[in-house]
Tab-separated table of N, CA and C in Angstrom:
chain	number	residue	atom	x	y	z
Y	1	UNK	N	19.095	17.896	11.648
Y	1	UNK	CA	18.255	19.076	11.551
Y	1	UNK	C	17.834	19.264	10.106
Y	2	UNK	N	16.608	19.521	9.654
Y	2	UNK	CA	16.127	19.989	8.257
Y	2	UNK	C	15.936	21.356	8.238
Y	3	UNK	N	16.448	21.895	6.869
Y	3	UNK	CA	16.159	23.086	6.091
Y	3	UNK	C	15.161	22.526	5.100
Y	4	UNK	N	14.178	23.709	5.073
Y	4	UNK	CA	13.395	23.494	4.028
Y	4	UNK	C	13.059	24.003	3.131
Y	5	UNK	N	13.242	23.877	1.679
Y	5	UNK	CA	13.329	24.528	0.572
Y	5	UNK	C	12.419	24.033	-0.170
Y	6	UNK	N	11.809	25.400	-1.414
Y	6	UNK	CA	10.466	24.830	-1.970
Y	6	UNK	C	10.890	23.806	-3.757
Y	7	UNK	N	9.873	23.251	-3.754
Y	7	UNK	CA	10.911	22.525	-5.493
Y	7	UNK	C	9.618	22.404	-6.005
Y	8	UNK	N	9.699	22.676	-7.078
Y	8	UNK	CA	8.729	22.460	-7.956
Y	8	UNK	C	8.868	21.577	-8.977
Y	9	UNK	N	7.419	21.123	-9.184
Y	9	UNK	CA	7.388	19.823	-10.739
Y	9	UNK	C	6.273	19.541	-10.598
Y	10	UNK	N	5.750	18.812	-11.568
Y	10	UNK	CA	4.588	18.037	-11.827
Y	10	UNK	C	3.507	16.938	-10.989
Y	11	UNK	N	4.050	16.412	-10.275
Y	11	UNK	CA	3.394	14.947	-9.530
Y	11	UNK	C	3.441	15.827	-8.209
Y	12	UNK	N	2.571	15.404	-7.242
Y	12	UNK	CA	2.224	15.764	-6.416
Y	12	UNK	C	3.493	15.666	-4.938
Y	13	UNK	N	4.121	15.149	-5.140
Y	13	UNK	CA	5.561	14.692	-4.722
Y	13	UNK	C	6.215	15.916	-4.706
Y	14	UNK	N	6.849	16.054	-5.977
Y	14	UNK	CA	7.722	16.966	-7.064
Y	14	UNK	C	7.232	18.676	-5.699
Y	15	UNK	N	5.503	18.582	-5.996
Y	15	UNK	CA	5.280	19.821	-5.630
Y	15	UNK	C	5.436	20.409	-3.877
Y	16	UNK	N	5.979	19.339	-3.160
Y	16	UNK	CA	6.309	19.678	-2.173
Y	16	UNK	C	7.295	20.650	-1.750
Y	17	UNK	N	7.565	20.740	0.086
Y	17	UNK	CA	8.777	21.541	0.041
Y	17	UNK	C	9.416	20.126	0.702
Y	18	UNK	N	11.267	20.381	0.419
Y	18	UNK	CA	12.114	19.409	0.457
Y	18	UNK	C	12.734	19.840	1.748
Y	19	UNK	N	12.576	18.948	2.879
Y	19	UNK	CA	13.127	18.585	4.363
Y	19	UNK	C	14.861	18.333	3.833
Y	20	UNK	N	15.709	19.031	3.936
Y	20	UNK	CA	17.098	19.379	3.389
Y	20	UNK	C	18.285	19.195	4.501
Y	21	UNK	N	18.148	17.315	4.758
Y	21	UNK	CA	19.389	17.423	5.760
Y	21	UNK	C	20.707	18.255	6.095
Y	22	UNK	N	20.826	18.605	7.362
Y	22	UNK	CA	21.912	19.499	7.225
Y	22	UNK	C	23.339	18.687	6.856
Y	23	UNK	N	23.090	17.742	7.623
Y	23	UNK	CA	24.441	16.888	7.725
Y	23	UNK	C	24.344	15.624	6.679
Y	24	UNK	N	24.657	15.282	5.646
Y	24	UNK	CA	24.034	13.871	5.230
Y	24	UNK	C	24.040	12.489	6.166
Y	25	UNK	N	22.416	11.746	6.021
Y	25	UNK	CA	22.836	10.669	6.799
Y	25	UNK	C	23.411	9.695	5.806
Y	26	UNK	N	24.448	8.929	6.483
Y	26	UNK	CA	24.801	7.508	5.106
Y	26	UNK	C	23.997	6.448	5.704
Y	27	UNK	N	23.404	6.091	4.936
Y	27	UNK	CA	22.061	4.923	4.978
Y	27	UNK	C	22.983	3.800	5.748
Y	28	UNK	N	24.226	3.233	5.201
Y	28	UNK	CA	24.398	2.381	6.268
Y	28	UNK	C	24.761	2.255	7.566
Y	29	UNK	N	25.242	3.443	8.109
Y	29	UNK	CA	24.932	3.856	9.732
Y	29	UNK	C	23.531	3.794	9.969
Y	30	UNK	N	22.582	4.549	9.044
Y	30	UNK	CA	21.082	4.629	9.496
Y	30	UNK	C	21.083	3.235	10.001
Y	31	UNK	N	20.887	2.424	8.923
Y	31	UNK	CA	20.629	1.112	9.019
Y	31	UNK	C	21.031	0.006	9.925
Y	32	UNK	N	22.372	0.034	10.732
Y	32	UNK	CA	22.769	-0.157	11.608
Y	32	UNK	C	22.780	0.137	13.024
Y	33	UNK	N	22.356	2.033	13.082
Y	33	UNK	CA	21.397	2.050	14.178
Y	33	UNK	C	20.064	1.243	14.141
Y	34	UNK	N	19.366	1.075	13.495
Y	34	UNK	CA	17.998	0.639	13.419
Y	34	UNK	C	18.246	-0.697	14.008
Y	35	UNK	N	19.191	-1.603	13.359
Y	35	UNK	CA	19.603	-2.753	13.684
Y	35	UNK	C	19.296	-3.163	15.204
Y	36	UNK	N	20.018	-2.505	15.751
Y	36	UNK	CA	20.021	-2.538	17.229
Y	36	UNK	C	18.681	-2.256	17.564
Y	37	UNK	N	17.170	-1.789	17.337
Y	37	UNK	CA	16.591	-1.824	17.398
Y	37	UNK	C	15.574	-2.644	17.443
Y	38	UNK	N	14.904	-3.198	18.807
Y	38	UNK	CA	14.293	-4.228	18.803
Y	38	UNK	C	12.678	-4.086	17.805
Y	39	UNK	N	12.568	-2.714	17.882
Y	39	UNK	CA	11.301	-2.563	17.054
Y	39	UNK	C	11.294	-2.640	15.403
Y	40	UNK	N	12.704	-3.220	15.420
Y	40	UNK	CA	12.804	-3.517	13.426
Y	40	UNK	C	12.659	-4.487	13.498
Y	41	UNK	N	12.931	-5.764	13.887
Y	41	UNK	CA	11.895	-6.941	12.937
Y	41	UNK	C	12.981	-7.102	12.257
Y	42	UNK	N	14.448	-7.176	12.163
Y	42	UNK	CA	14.992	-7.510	10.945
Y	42	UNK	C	15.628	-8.718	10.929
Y	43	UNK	N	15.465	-9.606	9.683
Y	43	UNK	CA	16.521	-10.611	9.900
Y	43	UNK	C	17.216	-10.819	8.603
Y	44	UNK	N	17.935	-11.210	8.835
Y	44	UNK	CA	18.928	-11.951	7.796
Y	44	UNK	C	18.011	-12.154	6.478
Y	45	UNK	N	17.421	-13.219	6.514
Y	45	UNK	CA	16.436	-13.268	5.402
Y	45	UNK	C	15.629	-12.323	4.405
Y	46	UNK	N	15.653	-11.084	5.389
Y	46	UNK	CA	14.793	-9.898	4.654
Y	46	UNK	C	16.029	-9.286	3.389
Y	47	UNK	N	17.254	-9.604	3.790
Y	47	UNK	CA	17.964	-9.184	2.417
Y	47	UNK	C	18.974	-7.650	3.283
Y	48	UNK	N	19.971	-7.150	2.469
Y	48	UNK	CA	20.917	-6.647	2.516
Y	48	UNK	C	20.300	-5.271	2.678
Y	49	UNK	N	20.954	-4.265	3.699
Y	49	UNK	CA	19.689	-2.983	4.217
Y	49	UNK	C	20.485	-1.787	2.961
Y	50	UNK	N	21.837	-2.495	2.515
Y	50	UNK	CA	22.280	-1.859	1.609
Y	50	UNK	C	21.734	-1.351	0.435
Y	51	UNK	N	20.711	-2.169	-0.114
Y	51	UNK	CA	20.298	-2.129	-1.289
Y	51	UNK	C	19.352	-1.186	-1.636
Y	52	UNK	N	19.022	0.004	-1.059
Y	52	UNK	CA	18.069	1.314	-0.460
Y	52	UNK	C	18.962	2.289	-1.737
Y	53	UNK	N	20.299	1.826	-1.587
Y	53	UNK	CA	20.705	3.141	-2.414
Y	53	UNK	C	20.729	2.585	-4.139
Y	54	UNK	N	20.453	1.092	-4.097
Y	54	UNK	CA	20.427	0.775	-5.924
Y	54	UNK	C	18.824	1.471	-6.211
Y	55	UNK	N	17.741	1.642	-5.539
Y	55	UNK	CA	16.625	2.267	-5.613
Y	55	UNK	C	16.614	3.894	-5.443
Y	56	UNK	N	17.855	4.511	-5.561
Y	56	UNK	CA	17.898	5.921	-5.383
Y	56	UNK	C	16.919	6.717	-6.131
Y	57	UNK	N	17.494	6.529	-7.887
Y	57	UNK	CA	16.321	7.315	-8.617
Y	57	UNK	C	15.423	6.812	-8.526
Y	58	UNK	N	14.598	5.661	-8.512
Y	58	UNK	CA	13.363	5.496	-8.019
Y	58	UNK	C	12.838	6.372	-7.005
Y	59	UNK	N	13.912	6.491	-5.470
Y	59	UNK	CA	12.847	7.287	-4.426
Y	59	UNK	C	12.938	8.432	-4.865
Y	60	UNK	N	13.884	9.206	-5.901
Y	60	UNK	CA	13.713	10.661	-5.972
Y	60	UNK	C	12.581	11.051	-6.962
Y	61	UNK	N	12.798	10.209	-7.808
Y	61	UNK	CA	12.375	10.856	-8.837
Y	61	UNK	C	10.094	10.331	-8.439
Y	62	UNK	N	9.925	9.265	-7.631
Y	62	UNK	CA	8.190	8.941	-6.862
Y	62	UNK	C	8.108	9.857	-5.962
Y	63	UNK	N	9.188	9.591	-5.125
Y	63	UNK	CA	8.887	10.164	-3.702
Y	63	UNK	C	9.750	11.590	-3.103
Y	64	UNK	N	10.351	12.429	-3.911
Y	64	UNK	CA	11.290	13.351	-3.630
Y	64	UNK	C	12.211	13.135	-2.250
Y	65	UNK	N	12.647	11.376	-2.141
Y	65	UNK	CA	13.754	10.915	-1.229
Y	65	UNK	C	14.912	11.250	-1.601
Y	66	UNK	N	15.453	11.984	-1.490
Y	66	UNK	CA	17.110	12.031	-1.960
Y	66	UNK	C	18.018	11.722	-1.908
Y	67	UNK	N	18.515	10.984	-2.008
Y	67	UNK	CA	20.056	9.733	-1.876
Y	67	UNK	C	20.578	10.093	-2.609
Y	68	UNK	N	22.144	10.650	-2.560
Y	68	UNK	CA	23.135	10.813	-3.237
Y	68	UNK	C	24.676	10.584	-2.361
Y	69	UNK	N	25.437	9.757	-3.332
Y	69	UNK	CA	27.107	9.115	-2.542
Y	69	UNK	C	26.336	7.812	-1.271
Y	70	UNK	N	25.417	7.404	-1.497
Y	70	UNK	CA	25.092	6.620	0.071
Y	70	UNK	C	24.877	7.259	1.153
Y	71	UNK	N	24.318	8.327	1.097
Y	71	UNK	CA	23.434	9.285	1.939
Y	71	UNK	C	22.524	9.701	1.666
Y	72	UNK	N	21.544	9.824	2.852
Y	72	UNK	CA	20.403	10.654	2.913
Y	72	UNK	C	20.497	12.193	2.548
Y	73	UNK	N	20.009	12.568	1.540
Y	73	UNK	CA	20.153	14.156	1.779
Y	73	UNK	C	18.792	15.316	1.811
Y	74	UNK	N	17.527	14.523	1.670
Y	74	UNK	CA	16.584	15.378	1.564
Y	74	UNK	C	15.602	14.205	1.577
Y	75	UNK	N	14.038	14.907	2.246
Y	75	UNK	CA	13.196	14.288	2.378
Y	75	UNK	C	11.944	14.901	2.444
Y	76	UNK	N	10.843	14.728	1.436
Y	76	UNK	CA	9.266	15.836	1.559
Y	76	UNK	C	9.420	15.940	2.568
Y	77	UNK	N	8.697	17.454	2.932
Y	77	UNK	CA	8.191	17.627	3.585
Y	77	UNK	C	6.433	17.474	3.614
Y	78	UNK	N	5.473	16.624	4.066
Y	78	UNK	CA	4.215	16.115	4.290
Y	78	UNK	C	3.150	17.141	4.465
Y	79	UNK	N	3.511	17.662	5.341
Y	79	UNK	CA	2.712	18.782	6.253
Y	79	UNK	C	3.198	20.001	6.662
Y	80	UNK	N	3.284	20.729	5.801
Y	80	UNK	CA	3.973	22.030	5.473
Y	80	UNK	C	3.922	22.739	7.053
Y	81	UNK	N	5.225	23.027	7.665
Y	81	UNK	CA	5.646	23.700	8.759
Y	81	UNK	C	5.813	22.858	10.000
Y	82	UNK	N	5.542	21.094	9.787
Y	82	UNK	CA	5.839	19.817	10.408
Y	82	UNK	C	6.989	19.221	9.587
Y	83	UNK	N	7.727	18.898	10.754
Y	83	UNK	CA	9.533	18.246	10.304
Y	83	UNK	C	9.099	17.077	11.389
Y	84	UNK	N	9.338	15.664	10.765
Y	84	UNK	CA	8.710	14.928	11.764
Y	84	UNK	C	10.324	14.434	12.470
Y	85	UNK	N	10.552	13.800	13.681
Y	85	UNK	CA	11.538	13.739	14.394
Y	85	UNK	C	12.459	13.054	13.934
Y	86	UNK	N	13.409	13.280	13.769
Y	86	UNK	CA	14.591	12.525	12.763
Y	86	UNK	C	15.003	11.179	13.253
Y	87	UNK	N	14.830	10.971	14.848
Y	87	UNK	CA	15.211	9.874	15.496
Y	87	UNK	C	14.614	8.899	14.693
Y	88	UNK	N	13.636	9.103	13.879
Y	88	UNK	CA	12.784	7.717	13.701
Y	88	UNK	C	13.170	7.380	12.018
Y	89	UNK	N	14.246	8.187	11.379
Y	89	UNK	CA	15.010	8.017	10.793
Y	89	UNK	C	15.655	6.467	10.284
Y	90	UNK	N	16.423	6.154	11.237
Y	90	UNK	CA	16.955	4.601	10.986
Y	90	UNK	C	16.194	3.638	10.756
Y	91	UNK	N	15.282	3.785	11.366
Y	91	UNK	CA	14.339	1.959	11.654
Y	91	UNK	C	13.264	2.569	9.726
Y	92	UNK	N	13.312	3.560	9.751
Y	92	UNK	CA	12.670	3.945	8.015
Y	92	UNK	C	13.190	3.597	7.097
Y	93	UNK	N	14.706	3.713	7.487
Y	93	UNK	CA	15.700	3.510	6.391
Y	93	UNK	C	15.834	1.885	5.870
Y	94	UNK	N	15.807	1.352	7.113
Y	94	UNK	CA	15.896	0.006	7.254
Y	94	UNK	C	14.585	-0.805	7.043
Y	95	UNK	N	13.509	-0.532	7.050
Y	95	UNK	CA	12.402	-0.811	6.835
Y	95	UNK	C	11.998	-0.111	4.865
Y	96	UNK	N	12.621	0.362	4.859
Y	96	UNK	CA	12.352	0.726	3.328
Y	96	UNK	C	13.780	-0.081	2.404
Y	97	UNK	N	15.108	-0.488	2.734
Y	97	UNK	CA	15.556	-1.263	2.302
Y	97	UNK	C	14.959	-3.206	2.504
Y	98	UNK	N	14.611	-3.087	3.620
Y	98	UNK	CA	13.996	-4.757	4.055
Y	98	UNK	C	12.422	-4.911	3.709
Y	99	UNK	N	11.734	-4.228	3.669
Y	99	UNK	CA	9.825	-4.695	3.556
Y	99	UNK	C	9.660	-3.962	2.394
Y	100	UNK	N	9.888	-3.472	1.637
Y	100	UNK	CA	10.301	-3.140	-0.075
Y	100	UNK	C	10.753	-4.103	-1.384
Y	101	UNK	N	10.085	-4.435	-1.704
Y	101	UNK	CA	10.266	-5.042	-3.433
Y	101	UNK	C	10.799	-4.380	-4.005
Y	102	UNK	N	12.012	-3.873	-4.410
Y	102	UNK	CA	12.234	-2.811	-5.070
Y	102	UNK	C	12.030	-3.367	-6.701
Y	103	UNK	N	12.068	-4.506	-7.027
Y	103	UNK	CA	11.893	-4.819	-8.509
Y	103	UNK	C	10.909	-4.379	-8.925
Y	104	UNK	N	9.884	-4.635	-8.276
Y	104	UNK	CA	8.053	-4.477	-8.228
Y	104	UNK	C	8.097	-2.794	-8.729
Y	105	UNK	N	8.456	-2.039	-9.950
Y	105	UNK	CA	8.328	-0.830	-9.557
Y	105	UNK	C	7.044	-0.065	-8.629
Y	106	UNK	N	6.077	-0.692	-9.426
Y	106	UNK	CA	4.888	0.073	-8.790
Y	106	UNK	C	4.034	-0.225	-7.540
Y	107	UNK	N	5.170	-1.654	-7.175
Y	107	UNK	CA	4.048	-1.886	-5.932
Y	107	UNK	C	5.389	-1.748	-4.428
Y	108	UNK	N	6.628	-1.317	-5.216
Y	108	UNK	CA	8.094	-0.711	-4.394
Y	108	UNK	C	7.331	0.793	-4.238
Y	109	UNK	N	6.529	1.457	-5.308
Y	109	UNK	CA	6.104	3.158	-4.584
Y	109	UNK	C	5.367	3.296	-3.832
Y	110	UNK	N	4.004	2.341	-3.874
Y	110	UNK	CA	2.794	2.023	-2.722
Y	110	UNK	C	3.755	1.281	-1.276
Y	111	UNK	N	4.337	0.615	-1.353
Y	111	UNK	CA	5.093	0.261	-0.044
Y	111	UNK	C	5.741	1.167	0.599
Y	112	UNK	N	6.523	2.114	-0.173
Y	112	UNK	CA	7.711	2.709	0.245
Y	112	UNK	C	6.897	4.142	0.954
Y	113	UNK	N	5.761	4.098	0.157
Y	113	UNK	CA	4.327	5.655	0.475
Y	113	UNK	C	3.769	4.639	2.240
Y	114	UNK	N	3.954	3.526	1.743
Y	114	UNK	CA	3.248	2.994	3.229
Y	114	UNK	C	4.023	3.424	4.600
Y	115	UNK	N	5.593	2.868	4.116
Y	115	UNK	CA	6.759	3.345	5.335
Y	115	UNK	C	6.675	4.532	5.604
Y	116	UNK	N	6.585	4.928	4.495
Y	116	UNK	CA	7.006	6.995	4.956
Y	116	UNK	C	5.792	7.520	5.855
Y	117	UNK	N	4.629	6.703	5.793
Y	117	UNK	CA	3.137	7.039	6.216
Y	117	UNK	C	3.438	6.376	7.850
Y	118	UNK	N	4.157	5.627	8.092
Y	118	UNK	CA	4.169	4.556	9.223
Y	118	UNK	C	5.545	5.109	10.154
Y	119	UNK	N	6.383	4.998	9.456
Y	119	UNK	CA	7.477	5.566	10.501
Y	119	UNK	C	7.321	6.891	11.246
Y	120	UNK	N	7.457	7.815	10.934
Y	120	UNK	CA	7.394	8.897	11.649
Y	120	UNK	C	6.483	8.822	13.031
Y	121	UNK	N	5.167	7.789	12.875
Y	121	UNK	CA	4.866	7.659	14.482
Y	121	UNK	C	5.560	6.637	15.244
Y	122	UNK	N	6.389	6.379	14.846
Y	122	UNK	CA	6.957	5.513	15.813
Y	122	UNK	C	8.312	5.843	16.603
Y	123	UNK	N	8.445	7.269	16.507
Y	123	UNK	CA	9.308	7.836	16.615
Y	123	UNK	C	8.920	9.454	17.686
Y	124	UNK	N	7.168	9.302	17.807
Y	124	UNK	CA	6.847	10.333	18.363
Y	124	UNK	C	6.106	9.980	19.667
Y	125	UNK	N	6.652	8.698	20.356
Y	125	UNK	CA	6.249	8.991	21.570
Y	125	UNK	C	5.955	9.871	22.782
Y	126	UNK	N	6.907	10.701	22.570
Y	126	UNK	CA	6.966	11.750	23.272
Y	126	UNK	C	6.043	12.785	23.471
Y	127	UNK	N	5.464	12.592	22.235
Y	127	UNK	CA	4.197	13.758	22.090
Y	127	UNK	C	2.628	12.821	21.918
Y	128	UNK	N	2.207	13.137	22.365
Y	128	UNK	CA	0.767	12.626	22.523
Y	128	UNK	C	-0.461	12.553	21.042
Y	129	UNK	N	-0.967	11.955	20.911
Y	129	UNK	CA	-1.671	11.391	19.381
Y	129	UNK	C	-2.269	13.015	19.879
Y	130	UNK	N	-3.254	13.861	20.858
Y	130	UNK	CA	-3.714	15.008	20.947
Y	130	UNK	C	-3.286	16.175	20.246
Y	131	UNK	N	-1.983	16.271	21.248
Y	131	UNK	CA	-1.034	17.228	20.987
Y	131	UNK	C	-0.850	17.595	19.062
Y	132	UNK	N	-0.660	16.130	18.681
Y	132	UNK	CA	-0.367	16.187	17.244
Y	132	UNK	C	-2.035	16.458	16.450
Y	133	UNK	N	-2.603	16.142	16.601
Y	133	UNK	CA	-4.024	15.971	16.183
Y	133	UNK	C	-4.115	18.059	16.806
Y	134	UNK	N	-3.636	18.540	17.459
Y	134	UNK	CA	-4.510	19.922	17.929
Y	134	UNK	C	-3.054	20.891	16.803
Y	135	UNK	N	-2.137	20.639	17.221
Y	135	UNK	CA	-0.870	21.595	16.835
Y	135	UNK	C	-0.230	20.813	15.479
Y	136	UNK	N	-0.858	19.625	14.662
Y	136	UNK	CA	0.021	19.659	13.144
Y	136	UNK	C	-1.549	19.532	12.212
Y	137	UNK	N	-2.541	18.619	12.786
Y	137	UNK	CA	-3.179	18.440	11.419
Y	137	UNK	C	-3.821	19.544	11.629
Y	138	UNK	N	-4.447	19.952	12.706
Y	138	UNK	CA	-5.944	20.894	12.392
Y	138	UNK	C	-4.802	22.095	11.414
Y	139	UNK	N	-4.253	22.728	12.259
Y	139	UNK	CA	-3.536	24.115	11.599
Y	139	UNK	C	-3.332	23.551	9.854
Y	140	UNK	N	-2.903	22.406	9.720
Y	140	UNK	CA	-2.613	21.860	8.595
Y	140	UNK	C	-4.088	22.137	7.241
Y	141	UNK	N	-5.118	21.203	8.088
Y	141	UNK	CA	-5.847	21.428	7.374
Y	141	UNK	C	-6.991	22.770	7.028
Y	142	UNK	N	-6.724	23.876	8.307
Y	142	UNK	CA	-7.296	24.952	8.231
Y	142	UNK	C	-6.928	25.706	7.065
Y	143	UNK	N	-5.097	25.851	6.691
Y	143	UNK	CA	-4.653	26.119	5.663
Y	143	UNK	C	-4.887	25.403	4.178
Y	144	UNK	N	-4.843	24.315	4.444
Y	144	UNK	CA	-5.060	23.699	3.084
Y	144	UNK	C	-6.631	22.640	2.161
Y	145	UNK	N	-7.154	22.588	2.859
Y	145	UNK	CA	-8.139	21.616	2.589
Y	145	UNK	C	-9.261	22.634	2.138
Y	146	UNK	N	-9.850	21.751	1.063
Y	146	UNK	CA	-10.851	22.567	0.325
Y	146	UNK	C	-11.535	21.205	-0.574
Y	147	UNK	N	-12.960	21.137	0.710
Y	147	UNK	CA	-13.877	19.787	0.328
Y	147	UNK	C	-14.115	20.284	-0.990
Y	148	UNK	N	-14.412	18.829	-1.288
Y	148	UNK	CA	-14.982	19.102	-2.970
Y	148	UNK	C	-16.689	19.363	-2.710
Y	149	UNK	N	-17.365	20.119	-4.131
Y	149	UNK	CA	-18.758	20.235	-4.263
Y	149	UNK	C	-19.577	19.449	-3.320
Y	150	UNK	N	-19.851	18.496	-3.772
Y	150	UNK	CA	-20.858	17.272	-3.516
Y	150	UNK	C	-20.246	17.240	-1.705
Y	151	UNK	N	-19.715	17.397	-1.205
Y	151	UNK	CA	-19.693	17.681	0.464
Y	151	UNK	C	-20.413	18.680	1.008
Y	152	UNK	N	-20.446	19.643	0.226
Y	152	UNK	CA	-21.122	20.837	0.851
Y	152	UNK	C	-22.881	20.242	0.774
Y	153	UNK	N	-23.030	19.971	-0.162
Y	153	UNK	CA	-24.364	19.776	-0.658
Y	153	UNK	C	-25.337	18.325	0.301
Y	154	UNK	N	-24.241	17.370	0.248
Y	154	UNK	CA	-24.718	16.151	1.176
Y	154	UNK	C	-24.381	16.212	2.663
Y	155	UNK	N	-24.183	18.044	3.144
Y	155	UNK	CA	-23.882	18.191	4.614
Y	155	UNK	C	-22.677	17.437	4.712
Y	156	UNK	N	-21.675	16.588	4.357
Y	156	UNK	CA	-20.255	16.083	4.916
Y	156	UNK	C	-19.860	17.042	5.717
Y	157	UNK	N	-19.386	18.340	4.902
Y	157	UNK	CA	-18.929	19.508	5.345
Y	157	UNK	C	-20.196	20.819	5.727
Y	158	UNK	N	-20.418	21.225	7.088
Y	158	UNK	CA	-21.047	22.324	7.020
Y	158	UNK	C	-20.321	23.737	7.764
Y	159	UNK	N	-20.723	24.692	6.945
Y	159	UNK	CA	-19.813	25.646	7.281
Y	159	UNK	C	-20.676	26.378	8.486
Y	160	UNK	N	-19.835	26.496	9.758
Y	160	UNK	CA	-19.887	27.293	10.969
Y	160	UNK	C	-20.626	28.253	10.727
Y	161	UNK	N	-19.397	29.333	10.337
Y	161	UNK	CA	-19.569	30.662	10.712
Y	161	UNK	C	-18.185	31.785	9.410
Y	162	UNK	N	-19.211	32.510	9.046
Y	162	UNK	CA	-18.774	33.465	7.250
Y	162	UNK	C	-18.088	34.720	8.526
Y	163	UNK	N	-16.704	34.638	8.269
Y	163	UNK	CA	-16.277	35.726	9.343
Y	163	UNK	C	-16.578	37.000	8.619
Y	164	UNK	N	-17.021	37.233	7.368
Y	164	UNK	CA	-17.348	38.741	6.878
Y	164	UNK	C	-18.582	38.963	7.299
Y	165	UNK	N	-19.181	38.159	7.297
Y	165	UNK	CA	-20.716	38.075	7.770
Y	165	UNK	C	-20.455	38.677	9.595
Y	166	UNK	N	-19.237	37.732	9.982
Y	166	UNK	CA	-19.723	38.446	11.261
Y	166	UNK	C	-19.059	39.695	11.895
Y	167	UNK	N	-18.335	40.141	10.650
Y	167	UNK	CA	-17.487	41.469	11.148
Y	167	UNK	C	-18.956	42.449	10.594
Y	168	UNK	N	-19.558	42.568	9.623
Y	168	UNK	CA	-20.688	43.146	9.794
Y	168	UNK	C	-21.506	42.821	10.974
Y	169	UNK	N	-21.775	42.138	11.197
Y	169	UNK	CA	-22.653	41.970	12.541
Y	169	UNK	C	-21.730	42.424	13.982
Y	170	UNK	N	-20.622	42.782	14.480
Y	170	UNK	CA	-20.175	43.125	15.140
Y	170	UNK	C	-19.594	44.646	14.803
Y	171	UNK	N	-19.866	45.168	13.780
Y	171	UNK	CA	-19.453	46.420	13.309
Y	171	UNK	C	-21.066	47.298	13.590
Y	172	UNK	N	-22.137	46.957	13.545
Y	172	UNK	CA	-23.450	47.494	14.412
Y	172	UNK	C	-23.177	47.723	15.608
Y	173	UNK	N	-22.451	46.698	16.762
Y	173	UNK	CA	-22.520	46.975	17.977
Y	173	UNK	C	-21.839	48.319	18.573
């Protein structure tokens, strides 16, 4: 289960709110559930699923991942008032220790931004691409999105309807 608490800092990361496991997961259970998982792809060759926690300050300090003692303890939250399903947890864990360069610093943060972007649907069968598309992004982006200039102007974005505009026009009737 996640608690979610707000944290502040600089990088766009930093400025999220932090998904605050209740229980810590220890990455190598994660990783061992995942195992058993025919949808990981893992083999021997990809390298030790252990090695997730020598990249700790790396994920905290790019990606506000939190690993501390060999546990999971916190994770952005993406989409403010969306906690994506924890089940899909393991095969992330394990997929961010195995398809990760971690030497590569900067091309270990673009990978590791790829997993975090990729797992969570693979974990939401249950709910329909709709369902998610009507009840996380729209509400998402009703609250937050604000096209830049040059959209308004080249029609990208055209605006509906000015609700002050139409509370005057319904305040005549």
């Amino acid at each position: 289960m996640l608690q979610c608490s707000r944290v502040d800092g600089t990088t766009p990361y930093h400025s999220l709110t932090l998904g605050v496991l209740t229980a810590q997961a220890p990455i190598a259970e994660l990783c061992v559930l995942a195992l058993r998982d025919p949808r990981a792809g893992w083999k021997p060759a990809d390298g030790d699923p252990a090695k997730i926690g020598a990249a700790a300050a790396m994920l905290e300090e790019y990606l506000s991942i939190v690993i501390r003692d060999g546990a999971l303890v916190a994770l952005p939250q993406l989409i403010e008032g969306y906690a994506p399903p924890l089940n899909a947890l393991p095969l992330f864990t394990l997929r961010l220790a195995s398809h990760v360069d971690w030497l590569d610093r900067v091309g270990a943060v673009e990978e590791a931004e790829s997993e975090a972007a990729a797992t969570p649907a693979a974990g939401e069968a249950a709910r329909t691409p709709a369902w998610t598309v009507q009840h996380v992004l729209l509400p998402s982006i009703r609250r937050s999105y604000e096209p830049p200039a040059a959209q308004s102007t080249d029609h990208t974005v055209v605006q509906v309807a000015c609700t002050e505009q139409l509370y005057r026009i319904f305040e005549r009737c």
